[in-house]
């Protein structure tokens, strides 16, 4: 079948503004959008810039705005998309070229919540692994699935308008450690997320939950973080 | 090597504005909005029913009606609580919208200043009317 594409192109060396360009490629209905974009890049227009790495929805490189919705190009099939398929870079981050955006502001929010294990300084270094029950693990299971693709954060209207907001992905990854029984950093993370640019900037628009290619209940996780910050209980 | 904080400062400068000290005020305002919202649902519906629907509705509201109503300390308290909660809930909501959408620092400060001024004036006026109301003025 022929697939019609409308791609939002931007070349910083020649363009002052992004503009749509149309392409038609031959594809199978079960092809992923990423395959179709590859056909454009490899056989029609080598200047098309995009990020992708594993191509199997786990590295989180190829989040794009596909027919108006944030998704991974490697996880949507051509047969499920209305034509012409419009593809734009994810919103709220500076565009470097075509679908490649500067992810640094996104990762700055991520790093701000200290997304690593913080152990109790008074605890002796354990000689064995830290034991955790299946019930303790289940509390934060959902938020361990994040692949940092930025689909949630760049679908958030608050993130679009306010560069200070840490964004849903950062809060999801804070949740992953705050509710981990082996971690002792909940207090400092909750303090960071209690500030004006933290979790309470969330207006529960639910765009993040709809956008997450991993099916994480992002808004629910943010609300759990808010509750923990309010009542001081984890 | 750039530290995490350097990167955060570069890309999220607003988060470090004046290196403000940690504050939990946003947490409490968020909680206040939930609680006041629930209470206001009942207060506003009762207000609407009593003032606008019973009898001839708002047509019957005159000085004598208010004087009789505010003879009761319960209704005075009701109206004052309604005033305080509605005013704080509404102006905090506007503050949040301004913070979300007004991106220029100077403009934002000016609009929020005006909002706080109007809120304060309305709060003082409303409280003064309820506290100093003199039914004998009507006779």
Short mmCIF file of C-alpha atoms in Angstrom, two decimals:
data_model
loop_
_atom_site.label_atom_id
_atom_site.label_comp_id
_atom_site.label_asym_id
_atom_site.label_seq_id
_atom_site.Cartn_x
_atom_site.Cartn_y
_atom_site.Cartn_z
CA UNK A 1 0.00 0.00 0.00
CA UNK A 2 1.02 3.63 -0.50
CA UNK A 3 1.45 5.61 2.68
CA UNK A 4 1.20 9.40 2.63
CA UNK A 5 3.28 11.27 5.16
CA UNK A 6 3.36 14.90 6.26
CA UNK A 7 6.58 15.50 8.15
CA UNK A 8 7.35 18.72 10.01
CA UNK A 9 10.84 19.57 8.80
CA UNK A 10 13.25 22.07 10.29
CA UNK A 11 16.84 22.57 9.22
CA UNK A 12 18.54 25.15 11.48
CA UNK A 13 21.09 25.98 8.77
CA UNK A 14 18.58 27.03 6.11
CA UNK A 15 15.13 27.43 7.71
CA UNK A 16 13.78 30.14 9.93
CA UNK A 17 10.57 28.22 10.59
CA UNK A 18 9.46 24.63 10.57
CA UNK A 19 7.29 23.55 7.61
CA UNK A 20 5.50 20.39 6.49
CA UNK A 21 6.87 18.32 3.60
CA UNK A 22 4.91 15.49 2.01
CA UNK A 23 6.23 12.08 1.10
CA UNK A 24 4.68 8.92 -0.28
CA UNK A 25 6.25 5.55 0.44
CA UNK A 26 5.34 1.94 -0.28
CA UNK A 27 4.69 0.01 2.93
CA UNK A 28 2.93 -2.99 4.44
CA UNK A 29 -0.04 -2.36 6.80
CA UNK A 30 1.84 -4.15 9.59
CA UNK A 31 4.92 -1.94 9.17
CA UNK A 32 5.69 0.35 12.05
CA UNK A 33 5.78 4.08 11.48
CA UNK A 34 9.53 3.89 12.18
CA UNK A 35 9.96 1.54 9.18
CA UNK A 36 8.18 4.07 6.99
CA UNK A 37 10.35 6.92 8.27
CA UNK A 38 13.41 4.76 7.57
CA UNK A 39 12.23 4.31 3.98
CA UNK A 40 12.02 8.08 3.61
CA UNK A 41 15.45 8.60 5.13
CA UNK A 42 17.22 5.73 3.38
CA UNK A 43 15.66 5.93 -0.09
CA UNK A 44 14.13 9.38 -0.60
CA UNK A 45 15.62 12.11 1.58
CA UNK A 46 18.77 11.43 3.58
CA UNK A 47 18.56 14.82 5.29
CA UNK A 48 15.66 13.68 7.50
CA UNK A 49 16.93 13.74 11.08
CA UNK A 50 15.46 11.61 13.86
CA UNK A 51 16.50 9.62 16.88
CA UNK A 52 15.99 5.90 17.23
CA UNK A 53 18.09 3.19 18.71
CA UNK A 54 16.60 -0.16 19.64
CA UNK A 55 13.47 0.22 17.48
CA UNK A 56 11.58 -2.03 19.90
CA UNK A 57 9.91 0.43 22.29
CA UNK A 58 12.40 0.08 25.09
CA UNK A 59 15.19 2.64 24.55
CA UNK A 60 12.82 5.60 24.47
CA UNK A 61 14.56 7.47 21.64
CA UNK A 62 11.83 7.91 19.04
CA UNK A 63 8.97 9.67 20.78
CA UNK A 64 7.21 11.94 18.26
CA UNK A 65 3.90 13.70 17.83
CA UNK A 66 2.13 11.29 15.49
CA UNK A 67 -1.23 12.47 14.12
CA UNK A 68 -1.32 14.92 17.02
CA UNK A 69 -0.60 12.43 19.77
CA UNK A 70 2.65 11.60 21.51
CA UNK A 71 3.79 8.07 20.74
CA UNK A 72 6.85 6.00 19.88
CA UNK A 73 7.34 5.68 16.11
CA UNK A 74 8.52 2.10 16.68
CA UNK A 75 5.35 1.14 18.54
CA UNK A 76 2.57 2.32 16.20
CA UNK A 77 1.58 0.41 13.10
CA UNK A 78 0.80 2.09 9.80
CA UNK A 79 -2.58 0.33 9.59
CA UNK A 80 -3.71 2.06 12.80
CA UNK A 81 -2.95 5.57 11.57
CA UNK A 82 -5.19 7.84 9.50
CA UNK A 83 -3.50 9.19 6.37
CA UNK A 84 -1.78 11.44 5.64
CA UNK A 85 0.23 10.58 8.74
CA UNK A 86 1.53 13.81 10.26
CA UNK A 87 4.72 13.59 12.29
CA UNK A 88 6.10 16.45 14.38
CA UNK A 89 8.83 16.68 17.01
CA UNK A 90 7.70 16.37 20.65
CA UNK A 91 6.60 19.73 22.05
CA UNK A 92 8.03 21.97 24.72
CA UNK A 93 11.70 21.23 24.01
CA UNK A 94 13.97 23.19 21.64
CA UNK A 95 14.08 21.58 18.17
CA UNK A 96 17.62 20.91 16.95
CA UNK A 97 16.67 19.45 13.57
CA UNK A 98 13.49 17.79 12.26
CA UNK A 99 12.45 15.32 15.01
CA UNK A 100 15.60 15.73 17.09
CA UNK A 101 14.99 17.90 20.14
CA UNK A 102 17.28 19.09 22.92
CA UNK A 103 16.43 16.68 25.75
CA UNK A 104 18.62 18.46 28.31
CA UNK A 105 15.76 20.42 29.99
CA UNK A 106 13.86 17.13 30.29
CA UNK A 107 16.81 15.36 31.89
CA UNK A 108 17.46 18.36 34.12
CA UNK A 109 14.02 17.81 35.67
CA UNK A 110 14.79 14.09 35.94
CA UNK A 111 18.10 14.68 37.69
CA UNK A 112 16.55 17.22 40.05
CA UNK A 113 14.59 14.48 41.86
CA UNK A 114 17.75 12.44 42.59
CA UNK A 115 16.75 9.31 40.66
CA UNK A 116 19.18 6.94 42.32
CA UNK A 117 19.21 4.79 45.45
CA UNK A 118 19.83 6.88 48.56
CA UNK A 119 20.76 4.64 51.47
CA UNK A 120 20.51 5.40 55.16
CA UNK A 121 23.95 6.80 56.18
CA UNK A 122 23.58 5.19 59.61
CA UNK A 123 23.01 1.79 58.11
CA UNK A 124 25.96 -0.59 57.90
CA UNK A 125 26.82 -1.52 54.33
CA UNK A 126 24.88 -4.77 53.93
CA UNK A 127 26.89 -7.88 53.17
CA UNK A 128 23.93 -9.39 51.30
CA UNK A 129 21.39 -7.96 48.90
CA UNK A 130 18.65 -5.76 50.34
CA UNK A 131 15.64 -8.01 50.77
CA UNK A 132 12.25 -6.77 49.57
CA UNK A 133 8.92 -8.60 49.70
CA UNK A 134 6.71 -8.90 46.59
CA UNK A 135 4.16 -6.68 48.37
CA UNK A 136 6.74 -3.96 49.01
CA UNK A 137 7.85 -4.16 45.41
CA UNK A 138 4.28 -4.00 44.07
CA UNK A 139 3.82 -0.49 45.52
CA UNK A 140 6.10 1.11 42.94
CA UNK A 141 6.04 -1.55 40.21
CA UNK A 142 4.18 0.66 37.73
CA UNK A 143 6.73 3.50 37.86
CA UNK A 144 9.71 1.18 37.27
CA UNK A 145 8.51 0.80 33.67
CA UNK A 146 9.57 4.32 32.61
CA UNK A 147 11.96 4.42 29.64
CA UNK A 148 12.52 8.21 29.75
CA UNK A 149 11.16 8.79 26.25
CA UNK A 150 9.65 12.15 27.33
CA UNK A 151 6.27 11.37 25.73
CA UNK A 152 4.51 12.26 29.00
CA UNK A 153 6.44 15.40 29.87
CA UNK A 154 6.15 16.83 26.35
CA UNK A 155 2.39 16.19 26.30
CA UNK A 156 1.92 18.19 29.51
CA UNK A 157 0.36 21.65 28.95
CA UNK A 158 2.01 22.93 32.13
CA UNK A 159 5.44 21.84 30.87
CA UNK A 160 4.77 23.61 27.54
CA UNK A 161 4.04 26.90 29.25
CA UNK A 162 6.40 26.74 32.22
CA UNK A 163 10.02 25.77 31.70
CA UNK A 164 10.47 25.55 35.47
CA UNK A 165 8.11 22.59 35.99
CA UNK A 166 10.01 19.33 36.55
CA UNK A 167 7.41 17.46 34.48
CA UNK A 168 5.58 14.13 34.86
CA UNK A 169 8.52 11.87 33.96
CA UNK A 170 10.63 13.33 36.77
CA UNK A 171 7.81 12.78 39.26
CA UNK A 172 7.27 9.21 38.01
CA UNK A 173 10.95 8.46 38.61
CA UNK A 174 10.84 10.13 42.02
CA UNK A 175 7.84 7.90 42.81
CA UNK A 176 9.89 4.86 41.82
CA UNK A 177 12.38 5.61 44.65
CA UNK A 178 10.13 7.35 47.19
CA UNK A 179 7.99 4.21 47.53
CA UNK A 180 10.91 1.77 47.41
CA UNK A 181 11.34 0.14 50.83
CA UNK A 182 15.12 -0.05 50.32
CA UNK A 183 15.48 3.69 49.75
CA UNK A 184 15.93 6.31 52.47
CA UNK A 185 15.74 9.47 50.37
CA UNK A 186 11.95 9.93 50.37
CA UNK A 187 12.08 12.98 52.62
CA UNK A 188 14.54 14.96 50.48
CA UNK A 189 12.78 14.04 47.24
CA UNK A 190 9.40 15.03 48.66
CA UNK A 191 10.89 18.33 49.78
CA UNK A 192 12.12 19.01 46.24
CA UNK A 193 8.72 18.07 44.80
CA UNK A 194 6.89 20.23 47.36
CA UNK A 195 8.39 23.39 45.87
CA UNK A 196 6.48 25.64 43.50
CA UNK A 197 7.90 23.87 40.40
CA UNK A 198 7.38 20.37 41.76
CA UNK A 199 4.48 17.92 41.89
CA UNK A 200 1.92 20.55 42.90
CA UNK A 201 2.27 22.24 39.50
CA UNK A 202 0.37 19.24 38.14
CA UNK A 203 -3.19 20.20 37.18
CA UNK A 204 -4.24 16.58 36.45
CA UNK A 205 -4.75 17.16 32.73
CA UNK A 206 -4.11 13.40 32.25
CA UNK A 207 -2.28 14.01 28.93
CA UNK A 208 0.73 12.21 30.41
CA UNK A 209 -1.24 9.08 31.24
CA UNK A 210 -2.70 9.01 27.71
CA UNK A 211 0.74 9.56 26.15
CA UNK A 212 2.80 6.98 28.05
CA UNK A 213 3.82 4.20 25.63
CA UNK A 214 4.51 1.97 28.62
CA UNK A 215 1.00 2.36 30.01
CA UNK A 216 2.21 3.86 33.28
CA UNK A 217 -0.61 5.48 35.26
CA UNK A 218 1.38 8.71 35.39
CA UNK A 219 -1.27 10.99 36.89
CA UNK A 220 -2.01 8.41 39.59
CA UNK A 221 1.69 8.27 40.49
CA UNK A 222 1.85 12.06 40.69
CA UNK A 223 -1.20 12.10 42.98
CA UNK A 224 0.43 9.48 45.22
CA UNK A 225 3.52 11.67 45.45
CA UNK A 226 1.33 14.67 46.33
CA UNK A 227 -0.40 12.68 49.05
CA UNK A 228 2.95 11.55 50.46
CA UNK A 229 4.22 15.15 50.43
CA UNK A 230 1.08 16.40 52.17
CA UNK A 231 0.79 13.82 54.92
CA UNK A 232 4.48 12.94 55.17
CA UNK A 233 3.66 9.26 54.85
CA UNK A 234 5.10 6.82 52.36
CA UNK B 1 32.64 18.47 34.87
CA UNK B 2 29.20 20.01 35.10
CA UNK B 3 27.30 18.90 38.17
CA UNK B 4 23.66 17.98 38.11
CA UNK B 5 22.93 21.29 39.76
CA UNK B 6 24.84 23.23 37.08
CA UNK B 7 22.77 21.57 34.38
CA UNK B 8 19.58 22.20 36.28
CA UNK B 9 20.50 25.85 36.83
CA UNK B 10 21.23 26.32 33.15
CA UNK B 11 18.04 24.72 31.87
CA UNK B 12 15.65 25.45 34.70
CA UNK B 13 16.80 28.91 35.83
CA UNK B 14 13.37 29.77 37.20
CA UNK B 15 13.60 26.95 39.68
CA UNK B 16 16.60 28.68 41.21
CA UNK B 17 15.26 32.19 41.18
CA UNK B 18 16.93 33.95 44.13
CA UNK B 19 17.73 30.47 45.49
CA UNK B 20 14.51 30.64 47.41
CA UNK B 21 14.44 28.69 50.62
CA UNK B 22 12.37 25.53 50.67
CA UNK B 23 8.72 26.24 51.32
CA UNK B 24 5.77 23.95 51.83
CA UNK B 25 3.26 26.71 51.08
CA UNK B 26 2.28 25.19 47.69
CA UNK B 27 1.45 21.92 49.45
CA UNK B 28 -0.87 23.65 51.91
CA UNK B 29 -2.51 25.83 49.28
CA UNK B 30 -3.15 22.70 47.23
CA UNK B 31 -4.75 21.04 50.27
CA UNK B 32 -6.74 24.18 51.07
CA UNK B 33 -8.19 24.17 47.53
CA UNK B 34 -9.46 20.59 47.99
CA UNK B 35 -11.00 21.17 51.41
CA UNK B 36 -12.47 24.61 50.66
CA UNK B 37 -13.83 23.27 47.37
CA UNK B 38 -15.76 20.52 49.15
CA UNK B 39 -17.11 22.90 51.80
CA UNK B 40 -18.02 25.54 49.19
CA UNK B 41 -20.18 23.09 47.24
CA UNK B 42 -22.52 22.89 50.25
CA UNK B 43 -22.26 26.55 51.29
CA UNK B 44 -22.95 27.84 47.79
CA UNK B 45 -25.90 25.49 47.23
CA UNK B 46 -27.46 26.48 50.58
CA UNK B 47 -26.83 30.15 49.79
CA UNK B 48 -28.38 29.78 46.35
CA UNK B 49 -31.43 28.01 47.76
CA UNK B 50 -32.04 30.37 50.68
CA UNK B 51 -31.35 33.63 48.85
CA UNK B 52 -32.58 32.92 45.33
CA UNK B 53 -35.11 30.09 45.31
CA UNK B 54 -37.20 30.17 48.51
CA UNK B 55 -40.32 32.38 48.39
CA UNK B 56 -39.97 35.21 45.91
CA UNK B 57 -36.27 34.57 45.59
CA UNK B 58 -33.88 37.46 45.24
CA UNK B 59 -36.80 39.92 44.74
CA UNK B 60 -37.59 39.81 48.47
CA UNK B 61 -34.06 40.70 49.55
CA UNK B 62 -34.07 44.21 51.02
CA UNK B 63 -32.62 45.91 54.09
CA UNK B 64 -35.28 44.47 56.38
CA UNK B 65 -34.65 40.95 55.06
CA UNK B 66 -30.90 41.27 55.67
CA UNK B 67 -31.44 42.82 59.10
CA UNK B 68 -33.69 39.94 60.15
CA UNK B 69 -31.30 37.37 58.74
CA UNK B 70 -28.21 38.84 60.38
CA UNK B 71 -30.00 39.07 63.71
CA UNK B 72 -28.99 35.43 63.89
CA UNK B 73 -25.29 34.94 64.65
CA UNK B 74 -25.44 31.62 62.81
CA UNK B 75 -26.28 33.24 59.47
CA UNK B 76 -23.65 35.90 60.10
CA UNK B 77 -21.06 33.20 60.59
CA UNK B 78 -22.35 31.31 57.54
CA UNK B 79 -22.02 34.36 55.32
CA UNK B 80 -18.57 35.23 56.65
CA UNK B 81 -17.26 31.70 56.13
CA UNK B 82 -18.73 31.74 52.62
CA UNK B 83 -17.04 35.09 51.96
CA UNK B 84 -13.61 33.99 53.21
CA UNK B 85 -13.58 30.57 51.55
CA UNK B 86 -14.97 31.76 48.20
CA UNK B 87 -12.60 34.72 48.07
CA UNK B 88 -9.49 32.72 49.00
CA UNK B 89 -10.45 29.77 46.77
CA UNK B 90 -11.17 32.05 43.82
CA UNK B 91 -8.12 34.27 44.12
CA UNK B 92 -5.78 31.34 44.73
CA UNK B 93 -7.20 29.73 41.60
CA UNK B 94 -6.49 32.93 39.66
CA UNK B 95 -2.97 33.09 41.12
CA UNK B 96 -2.33 29.54 39.86
CA UNK B 97 -3.67 30.38 36.39
CA UNK B 98 -1.50 33.53 36.28
CA UNK B 99 1.57 31.51 37.33
CA UNK B 100 0.80 28.96 34.61
CA UNK B 101 0.16 31.29 31.72
CA UNK B 102 1.81 34.68 32.29
CA UNK B 103 5.43 34.07 31.38
CA UNK B 104 6.92 37.56 31.64
CA UNK B 105 8.23 38.19 35.15
CA UNK B 106 7.29 41.88 35.35
CA UNK B 107 3.78 41.41 33.97
CA UNK B 108 3.19 38.43 36.25
CA UNK B 109 4.27 40.35 39.33
CA UNK B 110 2.03 43.28 38.38
CA UNK B 111 -1.07 41.14 37.73
CA UNK B 112 -0.56 39.13 40.90
CA UNK B 113 -0.05 42.34 42.88
CA UNK B 114 -3.36 43.69 41.56
CA UNK B 115 -5.06 40.37 42.40
CA UNK B 116 -3.75 40.41 45.98
CA UNK B 117 -4.83 44.04 46.40
CA UNK B 118 -8.39 43.39 45.15
CA UNK B 119 -8.64 40.27 47.34
CA UNK B 120 -7.49 42.15 50.43
CA UNK B 121 -9.89 45.07 49.82
CA UNK B 122 -12.86 42.72 49.23
CA UNK B 123 -11.98 40.71 52.33
CA UNK B 124 -11.79 43.81 54.52
CA UNK B 125 -14.98 45.32 53.07
CA UNK B 126 -17.00 42.12 53.40
CA UNK B 127 -15.78 41.40 56.90
CA UNK B 128 -16.43 45.01 57.98
CA UNK B 129 -20.01 44.90 56.64
CA UNK B 130 -20.78 41.66 58.47
CA UNK B 131 -19.03 42.68 61.69
CA UNK B 132 -20.35 46.24 61.97
CA UNK B 133 -23.84 45.78 60.53
CA UNK B 134 -26.32 47.91 62.47
CA UNK B 135 -29.99 46.91 61.97
CA UNK B 136 -31.18 50.15 63.62
CA UNK B 137 -30.02 52.12 60.57
CA UNK B 138 -33.06 50.86 58.71
CA UNK B 139 -35.60 52.39 61.05
#
